[in-house]
Amino acid sequence: MTSTNPHALASAGRIPAPSCAACKVRQLCLPDHADEDGCAGVDRLVLQRYRLLRGEHLYQASDPVRQRLYAIQSGQFKIYRLSPEGRHRVAGFRGAGDLLGLESIGLANHRNSAVALSDAVLCEFSQPMLAEAALRDTPLARRLDQLLLAELTREQAVSLLLCESGAEQKLAGFIERLSAARCRRGEDGRVLELSMTRTDIGDYLGLAAATVSRTLKRFHGLGCLAVSKRQLTILDRAGLGAIASGQDARAAGLAQPGLAAVHGRPGRISRRADG
Amino acid sequence: MTSTNPHALASAGRIPAPSCAACKVRQLCLPDHADEDGCAGVDRLVLQRYRLLRGEHLYQASDPVRQRLYAIQSGQFKIYRLSPEGRHRVAGFRGAGDLLGLESIGLANHRNSAVALSDAVLCEFSQPMLAEAALRDTPLARRLDQLLLAELTREQAVSLLLCESGAEQKLAGFIERLSAARCRRGEDGRVLELSMTRTDIGDYLGLAAATVSRTLKRFHGLGCLAVSKRQLTILDRAGLGAIASGQDARAAGLAQPGLAAVHGRPGRISRRADG
DNA sequence: CGTATGGTTGATACCCGTCAACCGGTGTGG
DNA sequence: CCACACCGGTTGACGGGTATCAACCATACG
C-alpha cells in the first residue's frame, strides 16, 4: 500500500508505452516545443511509463532520492509532509501535465511524500539524463526553465493565498486555482471532481476540516457553488472571485438575484460588510 | 522617490565597478563556481552596478518588464504587491546575495514591486544575455538552475510556515529563517538588525502589526529573544525552535532556568499545553 | 514646534480550532 | 445477509487567539 517502489505491485506497474505524441497533456509537459521530432526526443528520454493505484506512494519523506522526475500523464497526487509536531501538512496537489520530483533535486533524501489520490499514469525520467540532454537541446533547456519558473510563480501565489486571513478567501482562492488548472488541461473548469478529502484541503490551507465543510456550505448558501460530496460546481465565478479578493460577496453582486443565493443567511460573509 | 529608473536619482546611480572577485557574497551569487576566471566571466556579464537609496523602488507592479536580473551586493529589499482589495501583501524579503527579477521572467509587466529597505548596491544583468551565456557555459547554467531551485525550495518552506496557525509559530519561524539567512552570509545569526517595519512583517506573515508587536514582547518575556527597537537578539535558539515547531515553549525546556523566562506569564504559549 | 511614521498597549468582537456526536458509505468477516 | 468497524463528512457548542479600533508615545524631519 505504501510501497515506495511501485513496480512491485499487483495491477500497478509498468505499462506499454503510449508515446508523447499521443498524450493529451503534451503541451503542458516537457514536449511543449512539440513538433513531431521534439516529441520523439522526449520519448527517448522516458525511462518507463507505469501505473499507480490510488493510495500508493510515489516516494516518501526520508526515502533516498533516486534522481528521477515524473511527468503525470493522468491522475492526481498529494504532496505532503509531517510537520515537526506531527501534523499532516499538505504542500500541494499535482495533476496531469505537472512534474513531480523537482523539489527533491539536489537533496539526498526526500523531504516530502507523494501519494496518488486517484489511479495515475506516470512517465519516469532520469534527472541527470534530462539535464545532460538539455545541454545539447536548447528548446528542451528552455522548456525546463519555463516549468521551473512556472512552479516558482505558482508557489508564490500560494504563499499570497495563505496570507489571506479568512477561511472564505482562502477556500475561494483555492477553488479558483483548481478551476484554472482544469481549464489549462482543456477540461471544463466549472465542474470540479475533487480527489482529496476535506481534511487534505484543510491541511493545505491551514484550516480545520470542519471549517472547510462549513465554508463550502456557506458558498452553497450564497449561490455561487453547488456542493455534492466531492463534486463542486461553480455557479457564479464572479461571486467566488469577489470573495477570494476579500470583497463582500453580496456587495460585489452575486450573479442572478432570484437564486438560492438570496436566502443566504445575512451577515456571515466579510468582516467589512458594515465597516 | 518612487522612480522606476534609479539612474535618474541624486546620490543613487551608477557607481564604479567593484568586481565579483572582491564581492563579499560572491559564493551566494552567480559566480559560485568561483575560480578567478569564473568571476571574470560573470563580471563581463554585468551591465552596470549602481546604488539605490532607502525607499527607492527597483521596479513597481505593472511596470513593463525590462528583462533584467539584479544581484544584491548589499542592502535589503521588500517584494510586495497590493492585493485586489487594496491591502499591502509582502511576498518576501531579499538581501545580499539574492537575485531579484526571477519572478518576472516571461511576463510583460511586473506583478510585484521591489523597494529598497536600506541603501543598497546592485549588479544588473540582462536576462536574455544570461540565458544565452548559459548555453555556452555549463557551470553557469548549473548555477542558475541551482538558484532557481533554491528559490523554489524557499517558497515552499514559506508556504508551510504560513500554514501554521499561530502567530507565535509563524513569527518564531520567521525569525529562524532570518537568522539562517544571515548565517549564510557569514554574519552573526544571533543579532538581527531588522530593516522592515512591524507592519511589513505582519503583511508578510498574515498578522496584524499589533500582533507582531505583542508576540515579540511575549518572546522577550519567555527569555528567548531580546527586543530593542529593530534589533532582535536571539537568546535561546532552541526555545525559539520549539515554538516554531508548535511545541510548548516551557515543556520544551527554555534554555537556562533562572532567566527572565521563568517569570513569563503562564499559560500563554501553546494551545496544547494541557491537551 | 508641527507633522508624519512607526511602535506599543488596551478593550472588544468575532472567527475558527477544538471536541464531540452523529450519519452515510464502504469493506470485512462471520 | 447482517454486524461491525472505519473513514469521511456534517453539525453543534464552546473557548481562545487574533483582528480591529483606538489612544498614546517615541522618533525623525523640516
Coordinates of C-alpha atoms (C1' of nucleotides) in Angstrom, one line a residue:
Chain A
M1 CA 0.0 0.0 0.0
T2 CA 2.7 2.4 0.9
S3 CA 5.5 0.8 -1.1
T4 CA 7.9 3.3 -2.5
N5 CA 8.7 1.1 -5.4
P6 CA 5.5 0.9 -7.3
H7 CA 6.8 -1.8 -9.7
A8 CA 6.3 -4.4 -7.1
L9 CA 2.6 -4.1 -7.0
A10 CA -0.3 -6.1 -8.4
S11 CA -2.1 -4.1 -11.1
A12 CA 0.2 -1.2 -10.7
G13 CA 3.4 -1.4 -12.6
R14 CA 5.0 -0.9 -16.0
I15 CA 2.6 -0.4 -18.8
P16 CA 3.0 -0.4 -22.6
A17 CA 4.3 3.0 -23.8
P18 CA 1.8 5.4 -25.2
S19 CA 4.1 8.0 -26.8
C20 CA 4.2 11.7 -26.0
A21 CA 2.7 12.4 -29.5
A22 CA -0.4 10.7 -28.3
C23 CA -0.5 12.3 -24.9
K24 CA -3.4 14.6 -24.1
V25 CA -1.3 16.9 -21.8
R26 CA 1.7 17.0 -24.1
Q27 CA 1.6 20.8 -24.3
L28 CA 1.8 21.2 -20.6
C29 CA 4.7 18.9 -20.2
L30 CA 8.2 18.6 -21.5
P31 CA 7.5 18.2 -25.2
D32 CA 5.8 21.6 -25.3
H33 CA 8.0 22.6 -28.2
A34 CA 6.0 19.9 -29.8
D35 CA 6.8 19.2 -33.4
E36 CA 6.8 15.5 -34.1
D37 CA 10.5 15.1 -33.7
G38 CA 10.5 17.1 -30.5
C39 CA 8.2 14.5 -29.1
A40 CA 10.4 11.7 -30.3
G41 CA 13.3 13.4 -28.5
V42 CA 11.4 13.4 -25.2
D43 CA 10.0 9.9 -25.8
R44 CA 13.6 8.6 -25.9
L45 CA 14.3 10.2 -22.6
V46 CA 11.4 8.4 -20.8
L47 CA 12.8 5.5 -18.8
Q48 CA 9.5 3.9 -18.5
R49 CA 5.8 4.5 -18.0
Y50 CA 3.8 3.0 -15.3
R51 CA 0.6 3.0 -13.4
L52 CA 0.0 3.8 -9.7
L53 CA -3.1 2.9 -7.8
R54 CA -5.0 5.2 -5.5
G55 CA -3.3 5.3 -2.1
E56 CA 0.1 4.2 -3.4
H57 CA 3.1 6.4 -2.7
L58 CA 5.5 7.5 -5.4
Y59 CA 8.0 8.4 -2.7
Q60 CA 8.0 9.1 0.9
A61 CA 9.8 11.6 3.1
S62 CA 13.2 10.5 4.1
D63 CA 13.5 8.0 1.3
P64 CA 16.8 8.3 -0.6
V65 CA 16.4 10.5 -3.7
R66 CA 16.7 8.4 -6.8
Q67 CA 17.2 11.4 -9.1
R68 CA 14.0 10.8 -11.0
L69 CA 11.5 13.2 -12.4
Y70 CA 8.0 12.1 -13.1
A71 CA 5.5 13.6 -15.5
I72 CA 1.9 13.0 -14.6
Q73 CA 0.0 11.7 -17.6
S74 CA -3.2 11.2 -15.7
G75 CA -4.3 11.1 -12.1
Q76 CA -3.9 13.3 -9.0
F77 CA -1.2 13.5 -6.4
K78 CA -0.9 15.0 -3.0
I79 CA 2.5 16.3 -1.8
Y80 CA 2.8 16.4 1.9
R81 CA 5.0 16.0 4.9
L82 CA 4.6 15.6 8.6
S83 CA 5.3 18.8 10.5
P84 CA 7.7 18.7 13.4
E85 CA 4.8 18.4 15.8
G86 CA 3.5 15.5 13.9
R87 CA 0.6 17.2 11.9
H88 CA -0.1 16.5 8.3
R89 CA 0.9 19.5 6.2
V90 CA -0.1 19.4 2.6
A91 CA 2.5 21.1 0.4
G92 CA 0.4 20.9 -2.7
F93 CA -1.7 18.9 -5.2
R94 CA -0.5 17.9 -8.7
G95 CA -2.4 16.7 -11.7
A96 CA -1.9 15.7 -15.3
G97 CA 0.8 17.7 -17.0
D98 CA 2.7 18.5 -13.8
L99 CA 6.2 17.4 -13.0
L100 CA 6.9 15.6 -9.7
G101 CA 10.3 15.5 -8.1
L102 CA 11.6 19.0 -8.9
E103 CA 11.6 19.8 -5.2
S104 CA 14.0 16.9 -4.5
I105 CA 16.7 17.8 -6.9
G106 CA 20.0 18.2 -5.1
L107 CA 18.7 16.5 -1.9
A108 CA 20.0 13.3 -0.5
N109 CA 16.6 12.4 0.9
H110 CA 13.1 13.3 0.1
R111 CA 11.5 16.0 2.3
N112 CA 8.0 15.4 1.1
S113 CA 5.9 12.4 0.4
A114 CA 3.9 12.0 -2.8
V115 CA 0.8 9.8 -2.8
A116 CA -1.7 9.1 -5.6
L117 CA -5.1 10.4 -4.8
S118 CA -6.5 8.5 -7.8
D119 CA -5.2 5.9 -10.2
A120 CA -2.5 7.5 -12.2
V121 CA -0.1 7.1 -15.1
L122 CA 3.4 8.4 -14.9
C123 CA 6.4 8.9 -17.2
E124 CA 9.7 8.5 -15.5
F125 CA 12.8 10.4 -16.4
S126 CA 16.3 10.4 -15.1
Q127 CA 17.0 13.9 -13.8
P128 CA 20.7 13.8 -14.7
M129 CA 19.9 12.5 -18.2
L130 CA 17.5 15.3 -18.6
A131 CA 20.0 17.9 -17.5
E132 CA 22.6 16.4 -19.9
A133 CA 20.1 16.3 -22.8
A134 CA 19.3 19.9 -22.1
L135 CA 22.9 20.9 -22.8
R136 CA 22.5 19.8 -26.4
D137 CA 18.9 20.6 -26.8
T138 CA 18.2 24.3 -26.3
P139 CA 14.5 24.2 -26.7
L140 CA 14.4 21.5 -24.0
A141 CA 16.5 23.6 -21.7
R142 CA 14.2 26.5 -22.3
R143 CA 11.2 24.3 -21.5
L144 CA 12.7 23.0 -18.3
D145 CA 13.4 26.6 -17.2
Q146 CA 9.9 27.5 -18.1
L147 CA 8.4 24.8 -16.0
L148 CA 10.7 25.6 -13.1
L149 CA 9.7 29.3 -13.3
A150 CA 6.0 28.3 -13.5
E151 CA 6.5 26.3 -10.4
L152 CA 8.0 29.2 -8.7
T153 CA 5.2 31.5 -9.7
R154 CA 2.7 29.0 -8.5
E155 CA 4.3 28.7 -5.2
Q156 CA 4.5 32.4 -4.7
A157 CA 0.8 32.7 -5.5
V158 CA 0.1 30.0 -2.9
S159 CA 2.0 32.0 -0.3
L160 CA -0.1 35.0 -1.0
L161 CA -3.2 32.9 -0.8
L162 CA -2.2 31.5 2.5
C163 CA -1.6 35.1 3.8
E164 CA -5.2 35.9 3.4
S165 CA -6.7 35.7 6.8
G166 CA -10.2 34.5 6.2
A167 CA -11.3 30.9 5.6
E168 CA -13.6 32.2 2.8
Q169 CA -10.8 34.0 1.0
K170 CA -8.5 31.0 1.2
L171 CA -11.1 28.5 0.0
A172 CA -12.5 30.7 -2.7
G173 CA -9.0 31.2 -4.0
F174 CA -8.2 27.6 -3.8
I175 CA -11.3 26.7 -5.8
E176 CA -10.4 29.3 -8.4
R177 CA -6.9 27.8 -8.7
L178 CA -8.3 24.3 -9.1
S179 CA -10.7 25.5 -11.8
A180 CA -7.9 27.3 -13.6
A181 CA -5.8 24.2 -13.5
R182 CA -8.6 22.1 -15.1
C183 CA -9.1 24.7 -17.8
R184 CA -5.4 24.6 -18.6
R185 CA -5.8 20.9 -19.3
G186 CA -8.6 21.7 -21.6
E187 CA -11.3 20.3 -19.3
D188 CA -14.4 22.1 -18.1
G189 CA -13.4 24.5 -15.3
R190 CA -16.9 24.7 -13.9
V191 CA -17.3 21.1 -12.6
L192 CA -14.6 20.1 -10.2
E193 CA -14.3 16.5 -9.2
L194 CA -12.2 16.6 -6.0
S195 CA -9.8 13.8 -5.5
M196 CA -8.8 15.0 -2.0
T197 CA -10.6 14.9 1.3
R198 CA -11.8 17.9 3.3
T199 CA -9.0 17.2 5.7
D200 CA -6.5 17.4 2.9
I201 CA -7.8 20.7 1.8
G202 CA -7.7 22.0 5.4
D203 CA -4.1 20.8 5.9
Y204 CA -3.2 22.6 2.7
L205 CA -4.9 25.9 3.5
G206 CA -4.3 25.9 7.2
L207 CA -7.9 25.3 8.1
A208 CA -9.7 22.7 10.1
A209 CA -11.7 20.2 8.1
A210 CA -14.8 21.4 10.0
T211 CA -14.2 24.9 8.7
V212 CA -13.8 23.7 5.2
S213 CA -17.1 21.9 5.4
R214 CA -18.9 24.9 6.9
T215 CA -17.4 27.3 4.4
L216 CA -18.3 25.2 1.4
K217 CA -21.8 25.1 2.7
R218 CA -21.8 28.9 3.1
F219 CA -20.7 29.3 -0.5
H220 CA -23.6 27.0 -1.4
G221 CA -26.0 29.2 0.5
L222 CA -24.7 32.2 -1.3
G223 CA -25.5 30.5 -4.6
C224 CA -22.0 30.6 -6.1
L225 CA -21.2 27.0 -5.6
A226 CA -23.0 23.7 -5.8
V227 CA -21.6 21.1 -3.4
S228 CA -22.4 17.4 -3.7
K229 CA -20.0 15.1 -1.9
R230 CA -16.7 15.6 -3.7
Q231 CA -18.2 17.3 -6.8
L232 CA -18.1 21.1 -6.8
T233 CA -19.9 23.1 -9.5
I234 CA -19.1 26.7 -9.8
L235 CA -22.3 28.6 -10.3
D236 CA -21.0 32.2 -10.0
R237 CA -17.4 32.7 -10.9
A238 CA -17.5 36.4 -10.3
G239 CA -19.0 35.9 -6.9
L240 CA -16.3 33.5 -6.0
G241 CA -13.7 35.8 -7.3
A242 CA -15.1 38.6 -5.2
I243 CA -14.9 36.5 -2.1
A244 CA -11.3 35.5 -3.0
S245 CA -10.4 39.1 -3.3
G246 CA -11.8 39.8 0.1
Q247 CA -14.7 41.8 -1.0
D248 CA -18.1 41.3 0.4
A249 CA -19.8 38.7 -1.7
R250 CA -23.2 40.4 -1.6
A251 CA -21.8 43.9 -2.2
A252 CA -20.0 42.6 -5.2
G253 CA -23.3 41.5 -6.6
L254 CA -23.9 37.8 -6.8
A255 CA -24.8 36.8 -10.3
Q256 CA -28.5 36.4 -10.7
P257 CA -30.8 37.5 -8.0
G258 CA -33.6 35.0 -7.6
L259 CA -31.2 32.2 -7.0
A260 CA -30.8 30.3 -3.8
A261 CA -28.3 32.9 -3.0
V262 CA -30.8 35.4 -1.8
H263 CA -32.0 33.3 1.1
G264 CA -28.4 33.1 2.4
R265 CA -28.2 33.9 6.0
P266 CA -27.3 37.6 6.3
G267 CA -24.2 38.9 7.9
R268 CA -22.0 35.9 7.6
I269 CA -19.6 36.9 4.8
S270 CA -17.0 39.5 5.4
R271 CA -16.0 41.4 8.4
R272 CA -16.2 44.6 6.3
A273 CA -19.8 44.4 5.5
D274 CA -20.8 47.2 7.9
G275 CA -17.4 48.7 8.5
Chain B
M1 CA 11.3 58.7 -4.5
T2 CA 9.4 56.0 -6.3
S3 CA 11.1 56.4 -9.7
T4 CA 11.4 53.1 -11.5
N5 CA 14.6 54.2 -13.2
P6 CA 17.1 54.5 -10.4
H7 CA 19.7 56.2 -12.6
A8 CA 17.8 59.4 -12.6
L9 CA 18.4 59.9 -8.9
A10 CA 20.6 62.2 -6.9
S11 CA 23.1 60.2 -4.9
A12 CA 21.7 57.0 -6.2
G13 CA 23.1 55.9 -9.5
R14 CA 25.9 54.2 -11.3
I15 CA 28.9 53.6 -9.2
P16 CA 32.4 52.4 -10.1
A17 CA 32.6 48.7 -10.5
P18 CA 33.9 46.6 -7.6
S19 CA 34.4 43.3 -9.3
C20 CA 32.8 40.0 -8.4
A21 CA 36.2 38.7 -7.2
A22 CA 36.1 41.4 -4.5
C23 CA 32.4 40.8 -3.6
K24 CA 31.7 39.5 -0.1
V25 CA 28.6 37.5 -1.2
R26 CA 30.2 36.0 -4.3
Q27 CA 29.6 32.5 -3.2
L28 CA 25.9 33.0 -2.8
C29 CA 25.6 34.6 -6.2
L30 CA 26.2 33.7 -9.8
P31 CA 29.9 33.3 -9.6
D32 CA 29.6 30.5 -7.1
H33 CA 31.8 28.3 -9.3
A34 CA 34.3 30.9 -8.3
D35 CA 37.8 30.4 -9.7
E36 CA 39.2 33.7 -10.8
D37 CA 38.3 33.4 -14.4
G38 CA 34.8 32.3 -13.5
C39 CA 34.5 35.6 -11.8
A40 CA 35.8 37.4 -14.8
G41 CA 33.1 35.7 -16.9
V42 CA 30.4 36.9 -14.7
D43 CA 32.0 40.3 -14.4
R44 CA 31.7 40.7 -18.1
L45 CA 28.0 40.0 -18.0
V46 CA 27.3 42.8 -15.5
L47 CA 25.7 45.6 -17.4
Q48 CA 26.4 48.0 -14.6
R49 CA 26.5 48.4 -10.9
Y50 CA 24.6 51.0 -9.0
R51 CA 23.3 52.3 -5.7
L52 CA 19.8 52.6 -4.5
L53 CA 18.7 54.7 -1.6
R54 CA 16.4 53.6 1.1
G55 CA 12.8 53.9 -0.1
E56 CA 13.6 53.8 -3.8
H57 CA 11.9 51.3 -6.0
L58 CA 13.8 49.0 -8.2
Y59 CA 10.6 48.3 -10.1
Q60 CA 6.9 48.6 -9.5
A61 CA 3.9 46.4 -10.2
S62 CA 2.5 47.0 -13.7
D63 CA 5.8 48.5 -14.9
P64 CA 6.9 46.9 -18.2
V65 CA 9.5 44.2 -17.6
R66 CA 12.9 45.2 -18.9
Q67 CA 14.3 41.7 -18.8
R68 CA 16.8 42.4 -16.2
L69 CA 18.1 40.4 -13.3
Y70 CA 19.6 42.1 -10.3
A71 CA 22.1 40.6 -7.8
I72 CA 22.0 42.3 -4.5
Q73 CA 25.5 43.1 -3.4
S74 CA 24.4 44.8 -0.2
G75 CA 21.2 46.1 1.3
Q76 CA 17.7 44.7 1.9
F77 CA 14.7 44.7 -0.3
K78 CA 11.0 44.1 0.1
I79 CA 8.9 42.4 -2.6
Y80 CA 5.3 43.3 -2.3
R81 CA 2.1 43.9 -4.2
L82 CA -1.3 45.4 -3.5
S83 CA -3.9 42.7 -3.0
P84 CA -7.1 43.1 -5.0
E85 CA -8.8 44.6 -2.0
G86 CA -6.0 47.1 -1.7
R87 CA -4.1 45.7 1.2
H88 CA -0.3 45.5 1.2
R89 CA 0.8 41.9 0.8
V90 CA 4.5 41.3 1.2
A91 CA 5.7 38.4 -1.0
G92 CA 9.2 38.3 0.6
F93 CA 12.4 40.0 1.7
R94 CA 15.7 39.7 -0.1
G95 CA 19.2 40.5 1.0
A96 CA 22.8 40.4 -0.1
G97 CA 23.5 37.5 -2.5
D98 CA 19.9 37.1 -3.6
L99 CA 18.7 37.6 -7.1
L100 CA 15.9 40.0 -7.9
G101 CA 13.7 39.7 -11.0
L102 CA 13.4 35.9 -11.4
E103 CA 9.7 36.1 -10.7
S104 CA 9.2 38.5 -13.7
I105 CA 10.8 36.4 -16.4
G106 CA 8.4 35.7 -19.2
L107 CA 6.0 38.4 -18.0
A108 CA 5.2 41.6 -19.9
N109 CA 4.6 43.6 -16.8
H110 CA 5.8 43.2 -13.2
R111 CA 3.4 41.7 -10.8
N112 CA 5.3 42.8 -7.8
S113 CA 7.1 45.9 -6.6
A114 CA 10.6 45.9 -5.2
V115 CA 11.6 48.6 -2.8
A116 CA 14.9 49.1 -1.0
L117 CA 14.5 48.9 2.8
S118 CA 18.1 50.2 3.2
D119 CA 20.7 51.7 0.9
A120 CA 21.7 49.0 -1.5
V121 CA 24.2 48.2 -4.2
L122 CA 23.0 46.1 -7.2
C123 CA 24.6 44.3 -10.1
E124 CA 22.4 44.5 -13.2
F125 CA 22.3 41.7 -15.7
S126 CA 20.4 41.3 -19.0
Q127 CA 18.3 38.1 -18.5
P128 CA 18.4 37.1 -22.2
M129 CA 22.2 37.6 -22.2
L130 CA 22.5 35.5 -19.2
A131 CA 20.4 32.7 -20.7
E132 CA 22.5 32.9 -23.9
A133 CA 25.7 32.8 -21.9
A134 CA 24.5 29.8 -20.0
L135 CA 24.2 27.9 -23.3
R136 CA 28.0 28.0 -23.7
D137 CA 28.9 28.0 -20.0
T138 CA 27.7 24.8 -18.4
P139 CA 28.7 25.7 -14.8
L140 CA 26.9 29.0 -15.2
A141 CA 23.8 27.1 -16.4
R142 CA 24.1 24.8 -13.4
R143 CA 24.4 27.7 -11.1
L144 CA 21.3 29.4 -12.5
D145 CA 19.3 26.2 -12.1
Q146 CA 20.6 25.9 -8.6
L147 CA 19.5 29.4 -7.7
L148 CA 16.1 28.8 -9.2
L149 CA 15.7 25.6 -7.3
A150 CA 16.7 27.2 -4.1
E151 CA 14.2 29.9 -4.7
L152 CA 11.5 27.2 -5.2
T153 CA 12.5 25.4 -2.0
R154 CA 12.4 28.7 -0.1
E155 CA 9.0 29.5 -1.4
Q156 CA 7.7 26.1 -0.4
A157 CA 9.1 26.5 3.1
V158 CA 7.3 29.8 3.3
S159 CA 4.0 28.3 2.3
L160 CA 4.4 25.7 5.1
L161 CA 5.3 28.4 7.5
L162 CA 2.2 30.4 6.6
C163 CA 0.1 27.3 7.1
E164 CA 1.0 27.3 10.8
S165 CA -2.0 28.7 12.6
G166 CA -0.5 30.5 15.5
A167 CA 1.2 33.9 15.5
E168 CA 3.9 32.5 17.7
Q169 CA 4.8 29.7 15.3
K170 CA 4.8 32.0 12.3
L171 CA 6.9 34.6 14.0
A172 CA 9.4 32.2 15.5
G173 CA 9.8 30.5 12.2
F174 CA 10.3 33.8 10.5
I175 CA 13.0 34.8 12.9
E176 CA 14.7 31.5 12.5
R177 CA 14.7 31.9 8.7
L178 CA 16.1 35.5 9.1
S179 CA 18.8 34.2 11.3
A180 CA 19.7 31.4 8.9
A181 CA 19.9 33.9 6.1
R182 CA 22.4 36.0 8.0
C183 CA 24.5 33.0 8.8
R184 CA 24.5 32.0 5.2
R185 CA 26.1 35.4 4.5
G186 CA 28.7 34.7 7.1
E187 CA 27.3 37.2 9.6
D188 CA 26.4 36.6 13.1
G189 CA 23.0 34.9 13.2
R190 CA 22.2 35.9 16.8
V191 CA 21.9 39.6 16.4
L192 CA 19.3 40.6 13.8
E193 CA 19.1 44.2 12.6
L194 CA 15.6 44.4 11.0
S195 CA 15.2 46.6 8.0
M196 CA 11.5 46.2 7.8
T197 CA 8.7 47.5 9.9
R198 CA 6.4 45.5 12.1
T199 CA 3.7 46.2 9.6
D200 CA 5.8 44.7 6.8
I201 CA 6.4 41.6 8.9
G202 CA 2.7 41.4 9.6
D203 CA 1.8 41.8 5.9
Y204 CA 4.3 39.0 5.1
L205 CA 3.0 36.5 7.7
G206 CA -0.6 37.4 7.6
L207 CA -0.7 39.0 11.0
A208 CA -1.7 42.4 12.3
A209 CA 1.2 44.7 13.3
A210 CA -0.2 44.8 16.8
T211 CA 0.0 41.1 17.0
V212 CA 3.6 41.1 15.8
S213 CA 4.4 43.6 18.5
R214 CA 2.7 41.7 21.2
T215 CA 4.2 38.4 20.2
L216 CA 7.7 39.8 20.2
K217 CA 7.1 41.0 23.6
R218 CA 5.9 37.6 24.7
F219 CA 9.1 36.0 23.3
H220 CA 11.0 38.6 25.3
G221 CA 9.1 37.6 28.4
L222 CA 9.9 34.0 27.8
G223 CA 13.6 34.9 27.7
C224 CA 14.3 33.6 24.2
L225 CA 14.6 36.9 22.5
A226 CA 15.8 40.4 23.3
V227 CA 13.9 43.1 21.5
S228 CA 15.1 46.7 21.2
K229 CA 13.5 48.7 18.5
R230 CA 14.5 47.0 15.3
Q231 CA 17.3 44.9 16.8
L232 CA 16.4 41.4 17.8
T233 CA 18.9 39.2 19.7
I234 CA 18.2 35.5 19.9
L235 CA 18.9 34.4 23.4
D236 CA 17.6 30.8 23.2
R237 CA 17.7 29.3 19.8
A238 CA 16.3 26.0 21.0
G239 CA 13.4 27.7 22.7
L240 CA 12.5 29.6 19.5
G241 CA 12.8 26.4 17.5
A242 CA 10.5 24.7 19.9
I243 CA 7.9 27.4 19.5
A244 CA 8.3 27.4 15.7
S245 CA 7.6 23.6 15.7
G246 CA 4.5 24.2 17.7
Q247 CA 5.7 22.7 20.9
D248 CA 5.0 24.3 24.2
A249 CA 7.9 26.5 24.9
R250 CA 8.1 25.7 28.5
A251 CA 7.6 22.0 28.0
A252 CA 10.5 22.1 25.5
G253 CA 12.7 23.5 28.2
L254 CA 13.8 27.0 27.9
A255 CA 17.5 27.2 28.0
Q256 CA 18.6 28.3 31.5
P257 CA 16.1 28.3 34.2
G258 CA 16.7 31.3 36.4
L259 CA 16.4 33.6 33.4
A260 CA 13.8 36.2 32.9
A261 CA 12.0 33.4 31.1
V262 CA 10.7 32.0 34.3
H263 CA 8.6 34.9 35.2
G264 CA 6.8 34.8 31.9
R265 CA 3.1 34.9 32.3
P266 CA 1.9 31.3 32.5
G267 CA -0.5 29.8 30.0
R268 CA 0.1 32.0 27.1
I269 CA 2.1 29.7 24.8
S270 CA 0.6 26.8 23.0
R271 CA -2.9 25.6 22.9
R272 CA -1.6 22.1 23.6
A273 CA -0.2 22.8 27.0
D274 CA -2.8 20.8 28.8
G275 CA -4.2 18.8 26.0
Chain C
dC1 C1' 7.1 73.1 17.3
dG2 C1' 4.0 70.5 13.9
dT3 C1' 3.6 66.6 11.3
dA4 C1' 4.3 62.0 9.9
dT5 C1' 5.7 57.5 10.6
dG6 C1' 6.3 53.5 13.4
dG7 C1' 5.6 51.1 17.8
dT8 C1' 3.1 49.9 21.9
dT9 C1' -0.8 48.9 24.6
dG10 C1' -5.7 48.2 25.9
dA11 C1' -10.7 46.9 25.1
dT12 C1' -13.7 44.4 22.4
dA13 C1' -15.8 41.4 18.9
dC14 C1' -15.6 37.5 16.2
dC15 C1' -13.7 33.9 13.5
dC16 C1' -12.1 29.5 13.7
dG17 C1' -9.9 25.5 16.1
dT18 C1' -11.1 22.0 19.0
dC19 C1' -14.0 18.5 20.8
dA20 C1' -17.9 15.7 20.4
dA21 C1' -21.8 13.5 18.5
dC22 C1' -23.9 11.7 14.6
dC23 C1' -24.6 10.0 9.8
dG24 C1' -23.8 7.6 5.4
dG25 C1' -20.8 4.7 2.7
dT26 C1' -17.6 1.0 2.3
dG27 C1' -15.2 -3.0 3.3
dT28 C1' -14.8 -7.1 6.2
dG29 C1' -15.9 -11.3 8.4
dG30 C1' -19.0 -14.4 10.4
Chain D
dC1 C1' -27.3 -11.1 4.9
dC2 C1' -26.1 -8.6 8.8
dA3 C1' -23.0 -6.8 12.4
dC4 C1' -19.2 -4.3 13.0
dA5 C1' -15.5 -1.2 12.3
dC6 C1' -13.6 2.5 9.9
dC7 C1' -13.4 6.6 7.3
dG8 C1' -15.0 10.9 5.6
dG9 C1' -18.3 14.5 6.2
dT10 C1' -21.5 17.3 8.7
dT11 C1' -23.2 19.9 12.5
dG12 C1' -23.4 22.0 17.2
dA13 C1' -21.3 24.1 21.4
dC14 C1' -17.5 26.3 23.3
dG15 C1' -13.3 28.8 24.2
dG16 C1' -9.3 31.2 22.8
dG17 C1' -6.5 33.7 19.7
dT18 C1' -6.2 37.5 17.0
dA19 C1' -8.0 41.4 14.1
dT20 C1' -9.8 45.7 14.7
dC21 C1' -10.1 50.1 16.5
dA22 C1' -8.4 53.5 19.4
dA23 C1' -5.4 56.2 22.2
dC24 C1' -0.9 57.2 23.3
dC25 C1' 4.2 57.6 23.0
dA26 C1' 8.9 58.0 20.6
dT27 C1' 11.5 59.4 16.9
dA28 C1' 12.7 61.8 12.8
dC29 C1' 12.3 65.7 10.0
dG30 C1' 11.6 70.3 8.3

